[in-house]
Every structure is written in C-alpha cells, then in structure tokens.
Amino acid sequence: MRLTDNAKGALWMSASMAGFVVNDALMKSLSGEVPLFQAIFVRGLFASTLIIAFAWVRGSLRFGFAPRDRKLVGWRMLSEVLTTCFFLSALFNMPLANAVAIIQAATFVVPLSAALFLGDQVGWRRYTAIAIGFVGVLMIVRPGGEGFNIYALAALAAVATITLRDLVTRQVSRAVPGLAVTVLTSLTITTLGGFGTAVGNSVPVELAHVTVLAASSCFLLVGYYAGVEAMRIGEVGSVSPFRYTNLVWAIILGFAIFGDIPDALTLAGAAIIVASGLYTLHRQRVREQA
C-alpha cells in the first residue's frame, strides 16, 4: 500500500520524537555518574561534529546573516542554552515521563504568548483549551505536594525558554538556514558545557560514559533530521500532532530503563495536556484555512 505524504510525514515525526526521547533517556542514565555540565560538554563534542557534517552535506553552512537576523539568532541561541540547562537539570532529577509531559505545555503556551506579544489572533476556544492545558500541568507538578520541588520549577522554566525560542524563531527571516542556526546553537551549548566543567565538578570519563554520550548525540541527530524531513514531506497541521508520541516513548523508556511508573494523576494530567495541545493545533489549522 502506497503511503500518502502526510502518512510519511507522521512516521518521520514519530521517529524524530523517538530520537529525542532516547537521547533524553541516555542522558538521564548518567545522572549521578557524570556531572551535568560535563555530560553536556562531551555530548556536545559528538553532536556538534555530526551536525556540522550534516549541515555541510546539505549545503547549509552559510552564516552571512543580516544584522537584524544576527540579533534574533543570538537571542535564540541564548534561549536554547537556557532550555538545555533547565530541562536537563529537571531530567536528571525527576521521572522521564514527568519531565517530558511538563515540556508539552509549550504547545499551548507558545500560541498564548504569540497572542500577547506578537498580536496573533486567539479566540475564546483556544483560550479555553490553554486554560484546561494549564490544569493538566498543575496535575503533574502539584504545587504543595511531594513532587513539587526545584526540579519541577526547572521544567517549567524550560517551557518559558522554549516559548521565548519559538517566538524569536518566528521573526528570523527565511533566508537564514535552519541548520546553520542549529550548528551555532550546538557549538554555544558545547562551549557552555566546557566552561561549566572547567569551573565546576568533573569526574574521569570512562569508556562506558563516552559510549552513552556518543549514542545520545546520534539519537539527537536522528531527532533533528527526522523532524526536518517530517515538516518537508507532510502538511504542518497533519504532522505536528505526532509530536505527542514522545510522551508514549517517555513512559515506555521510563519504565523499561528506570522502573518509573507514572501515577494516575500524572497520566491524567498528560492526557489533558495532549488533548489541549491537539485542539490548539486544530483551531490554528481552522484559522489558517479560513
């Protein structure tokens, strides 16, 4: 049976999410063994090498940005660095599925922020979906409960920096190659990891650690590449909902590798976030077709 372009795009997006979550799981497996910044640095060495090679093959190593784009790319790089630090801090110290589920809040926080800061039109239906989505986040974070700590706040901070990243990205001109921005971001994150390693704690890196971090960088590249292919092949409205397959992967890998079993409230909160995000995407598609 011949697959449609949207079906192919959905498969690519599912593969992209699997790549990112496996990367997250591998990084989390080193928590307690390798300090955070050292893990970021070593993974960054591998990831930057792979991404630069990938961008070179695709002819995307072009950095002659216009002055306005340089400023925007600088802000995007800063937000990506902060996202990496916040998310990995949360990931190293909380269940994989919980961290990934909280990050999904960006799906509806971004449209809300675009309405507030960029003048996008958001109707009452999407505002309602956003409010319901926040309820899902609260069910996972549970302010005042045992699971509410600095690491849950770090995951929420990552949602804020992801939102900043996406709002800035929307204003970068189409003349700027996306992979060129990814290369600059990867190099910046690697440099940060190296600086943090130099001034902070570090441990002798064993072959097993290097192997895990090299594999992590490979899956990270899979995530990037498959995501690019998904958006090139399929329609955005048809492909984007498959981003939520990362929650499925997170629950499976969280149980298989770390023995984490999400409780009923976490699963219910995740389901609400997914439903809210899917409805937000649906309303966006309806508005674009109007």
XYZ file of C-alpha atoms in Angstrom:
290
model
C 0.000 0.000 0.000
C 1.369 3.406 -1.001
C 1.663 5.868 1.879
C 0.474 9.428 1.447
C 2.876 12.306 2.075
C 1.087 13.078 5.343
C 1.441 9.458 6.471
C 5.149 9.544 5.645
C 5.456 12.840 7.483
C 3.723 11.341 10.512
C 6.188 8.423 10.536
C 9.129 10.802 10.267
C 7.756 12.919 13.119
C 7.240 9.834 15.288
C 10.842 8.804 14.547
C 12.001 12.309 15.431
C 10.273 12.189 18.799
C 11.702 8.723 19.475
C 15.185 10.043 18.717
C 14.821 12.962 21.108
C 13.385 10.849 23.938
C 16.053 8.135 23.589
C 18.614 10.949 23.763
C 16.938 12.203 26.944
C 16.862 8.711 28.451
C 20.543 8.134 27.717
C 21.478 11.465 29.276
C 19.340 10.715 32.325
C 21.033 7.321 32.721
C 24.260 9.175 33.532
C 22.756 11.277 36.328
C 24.701 10.605 39.496
C 27.688 9.361 37.483
C 28.663 12.320 35.299
C 28.073 15.963 36.355
C 25.517 17.827 34.272
C 27.873 20.288 32.550
C 30.422 17.595 31.820
C 27.731 15.457 30.196
C 26.587 18.472 28.136
C 30.178 19.148 27.058
C 31.091 15.609 25.990
C 27.765 15.049 24.232
C 28.181 18.440 22.581
C 31.541 17.478 21.100
C 29.960 14.498 19.372
C 26.712 16.267 18.480
C 28.422 19.366 17.044
C 30.665 17.235 14.854
C 27.697 15.294 13.496
C 25.517 18.370 12.975
C 28.288 20.304 11.216
C 28.865 17.352 8.872
C 25.126 17.035 8.244
C 24.758 20.763 7.546
C 27.770 20.705 5.213
C 26.295 17.825 3.196
C 23.024 19.756 2.859
C 24.837 22.967 1.887
C 23.520 24.868 4.899
C 26.797 26.174 6.361
C 26.018 29.777 5.441
C 26.435 32.390 8.161
C 26.151 35.713 6.326
C 23.071 36.818 8.280
C 21.569 40.291 8.071
C 22.173 42.462 11.200
C 18.583 42.014 12.427
C 18.810 38.247 11.974
C 22.126 38.141 13.859
C 20.451 39.681 16.901
C 17.486 37.322 16.673
C 19.735 34.286 16.247
C 21.715 35.449 19.280
C 18.531 35.560 21.373
C 17.516 32.163 20.032
C 20.869 30.674 20.969
C 20.593 32.109 24.479
C 17.094 30.693 24.926
C 18.237 27.277 23.628
C 21.170 27.239 26.059
C 18.855 28.068 28.962
C 16.384 25.421 27.807
C 19.137 22.796 27.777
C 20.288 23.704 31.280
C 16.780 23.853 32.757
C 15.455 20.736 31.064
C 18.469 18.531 31.753
C 18.524 19.707 35.379
C 14.906 18.578 35.669
C 15.527 15.395 33.683
C 18.438 14.325 35.881
C 16.270 14.613 38.991
C 12.698 13.617 38.120
C 10.946 10.805 36.218
C 11.446 10.934 32.446
C 7.721 10.910 31.626
C 7.007 13.750 34.084
C 9.715 15.986 32.638
C 8.621 15.315 29.045
C 4.938 15.845 29.910
C 5.605 19.240 31.510
C 7.585 20.336 28.448
C 4.480 19.653 26.322
C 2.920 22.718 27.929
C 4.913 24.770 25.403
C 2.434 23.601 22.747
C -0.233 25.890 24.139
C 1.949 28.431 25.960
C 3.540 29.472 22.651
C 0.204 30.417 20.980
C -0.824 32.339 24.112
C 2.477 34.236 24.146
C 2.212 34.920 20.418
C -1.185 36.487 21.056
C 0.176 38.629 23.886
C 3.443 39.746 22.300
C 3.105 39.324 18.531
C -0.544 40.234 18.051
C -1.713 36.805 16.873
C -5.471 36.298 16.970
C -6.582 33.746 19.575
C -10.298 33.058 20.009
C -12.135 32.011 23.131
C -11.968 28.327 22.163
C -8.193 28.304 22.144
C -8.034 30.377 25.320
C -10.254 27.738 26.930
C -8.002 24.933 25.648
C -4.965 26.768 27.028
C -6.605 27.146 30.445
C -7.506 23.444 30.503
C -3.939 22.591 29.482
C -2.618 24.504 32.489
C -4.824 22.348 34.688
C -3.043 19.311 33.226
C 0.342 20.833 34.056
C -0.756 21.524 37.631
C -1.886 17.901 37.968
C 1.655 16.782 37.158
C 3.572 19.480 39.058
C 1.176 19.535 42.058
C 2.218 22.721 43.868
C 2.436 21.978 47.569
C 2.685 18.227 47.008
C 5.635 15.906 47.486
C 6.563 16.034 43.811
C 6.801 19.850 43.789
C 10.440 20.904 44.086
C 13.122 22.980 42.424
C 13.377 20.489 39.574
C 9.683 20.798 38.712
C 10.263 24.550 38.599
C 13.252 23.933 36.309
C 10.982 22.041 33.897
C 8.518 24.953 33.945
C 11.401 27.371 33.355
C 12.311 25.267 30.300
C 8.762 25.808 28.998
C 9.306 29.568 29.343
C 12.629 29.487 27.475
C 11.188 27.218 24.762
C 8.432 29.794 24.320
C 10.997 32.590 24.005
C 12.950 30.491 21.490
C 9.893 29.827 19.326
C 8.704 33.441 19.369
C 12.153 34.652 18.334
C 12.444 31.941 15.669
C 9.203 33.123 14.066
C 10.816 36.515 13.434
C 14.015 35.187 11.827
C 13.908 35.634 8.045
C 13.547 32.587 5.820
C 16.900 33.393 4.225
C 18.647 32.063 7.347
C 19.311 28.291 7.031
C 17.804 26.434 9.959
C 20.737 24.033 10.142
C 23.193 26.923 10.329
C 21.352 28.151 13.417
C 21.417 24.610 14.824
C 25.208 24.440 14.310
C 25.751 27.750 16.115
C 23.448 26.683 18.929
C 25.167 23.325 19.353
C 28.593 24.977 19.483
C 27.356 27.510 22.035
C 25.860 24.804 24.268
C 29.084 22.771 23.998
C 31.131 25.824 24.973
C 28.879 26.404 27.972
C 29.302 22.774 28.989
C 33.078 23.116 28.701
C 33.108 26.279 30.818
C 30.843 24.698 33.434
C 33.093 21.640 33.537
C 36.213 23.787 33.960
C 34.869 25.778 36.903
C 32.724 23.064 38.480
C 32.939 19.403 39.304
C 34.214 16.808 36.879
C 34.954 13.100 37.007
C 37.190 10.807 34.961
C 35.094 9.873 31.943
C 35.002 6.116 31.449
C 34.584 4.359 28.114
C 31.030 3.400 29.077
C 30.185 7.069 29.655
C 31.690 8.102 26.321
C 29.740 5.360 24.553
C 26.453 6.504 26.091
C 27.117 10.161 25.256
C 28.153 9.314 21.679
C 24.967 7.285 21.240
C 22.984 10.159 22.759
C 24.396 12.573 20.183
C 23.490 10.161 17.367
C 19.886 9.937 18.539
C 19.843 13.724 18.882
C 20.817 13.998 15.216
C 18.103 11.466 14.332
C 15.620 13.708 16.124
C 16.746 16.790 14.201
C 16.920 15.094 10.794
C 13.624 13.215 11.085
C 11.915 16.397 12.291
C 13.168 18.299 9.244
C 12.005 15.536 6.903
C 8.596 15.386 8.605
C 7.956 19.082 8.048
C 9.243 18.949 4.449
C 7.100 15.984 3.408
C 3.800 16.416 5.271
C 1.426 19.271 5.998
C 2.144 21.038 9.277
C -1.384 20.540 10.617
C -1.300 16.809 9.870
C 2.226 16.111 11.077
C 2.506 18.284 14.217
C 0.113 16.219 16.390
C 2.548 13.305 16.184
C 4.946 15.293 18.368
C 2.950 13.864 21.243
C 4.295 10.393 20.566
C 7.274 11.499 22.671
C 5.071 11.041 25.736
C 4.449 7.423 24.763
C 8.173 6.860 24.292
C 8.934 8.595 27.585
C 6.530 6.383 29.521
C 7.881 3.208 27.864
C 11.555 4.088 28.340
C 10.965 5.484 31.821
C 9.563 2.125 32.880
C 11.994 -0.062 30.910
C 15.186 1.742 31.958
C 14.421 3.436 35.267
C 11.459 1.456 36.583
C 9.296 4.597 36.724
C 5.554 4.012 36.680
C 3.564 7.268 36.326
C 0.708 7.500 38.817
C -2.882 8.030 37.761
C -2.796 11.795 38.337
C 0.314 12.206 36.172
C -1.229 10.142 33.356
C -4.463 12.123 33.580
C -2.535 15.407 33.503
C -0.531 14.232 30.481
C -3.742 13.239 28.688
C -5.240 16.685 29.350
C -2.102 18.406 28.041
C -2.161 16.300 24.877
C -5.877 16.923 24.299
C -5.428 20.665 24.863
C -2.443 20.809 22.525
C -4.198 18.849 19.793
C -7.225 21.117 19.990
C -4.983 24.188 19.857
C -3.329 22.812 16.710
C -6.777 22.077 15.238
C -8.004 25.623 15.844
C -4.784 27.012 14.348
C -5.378 24.953 11.218
C -9.023 26.083 11.010
C -7.954 29.735 11.322
C -5.304 29.346 8.588
C -7.866 27.790 6.215
C -10.488 30.456 6.863
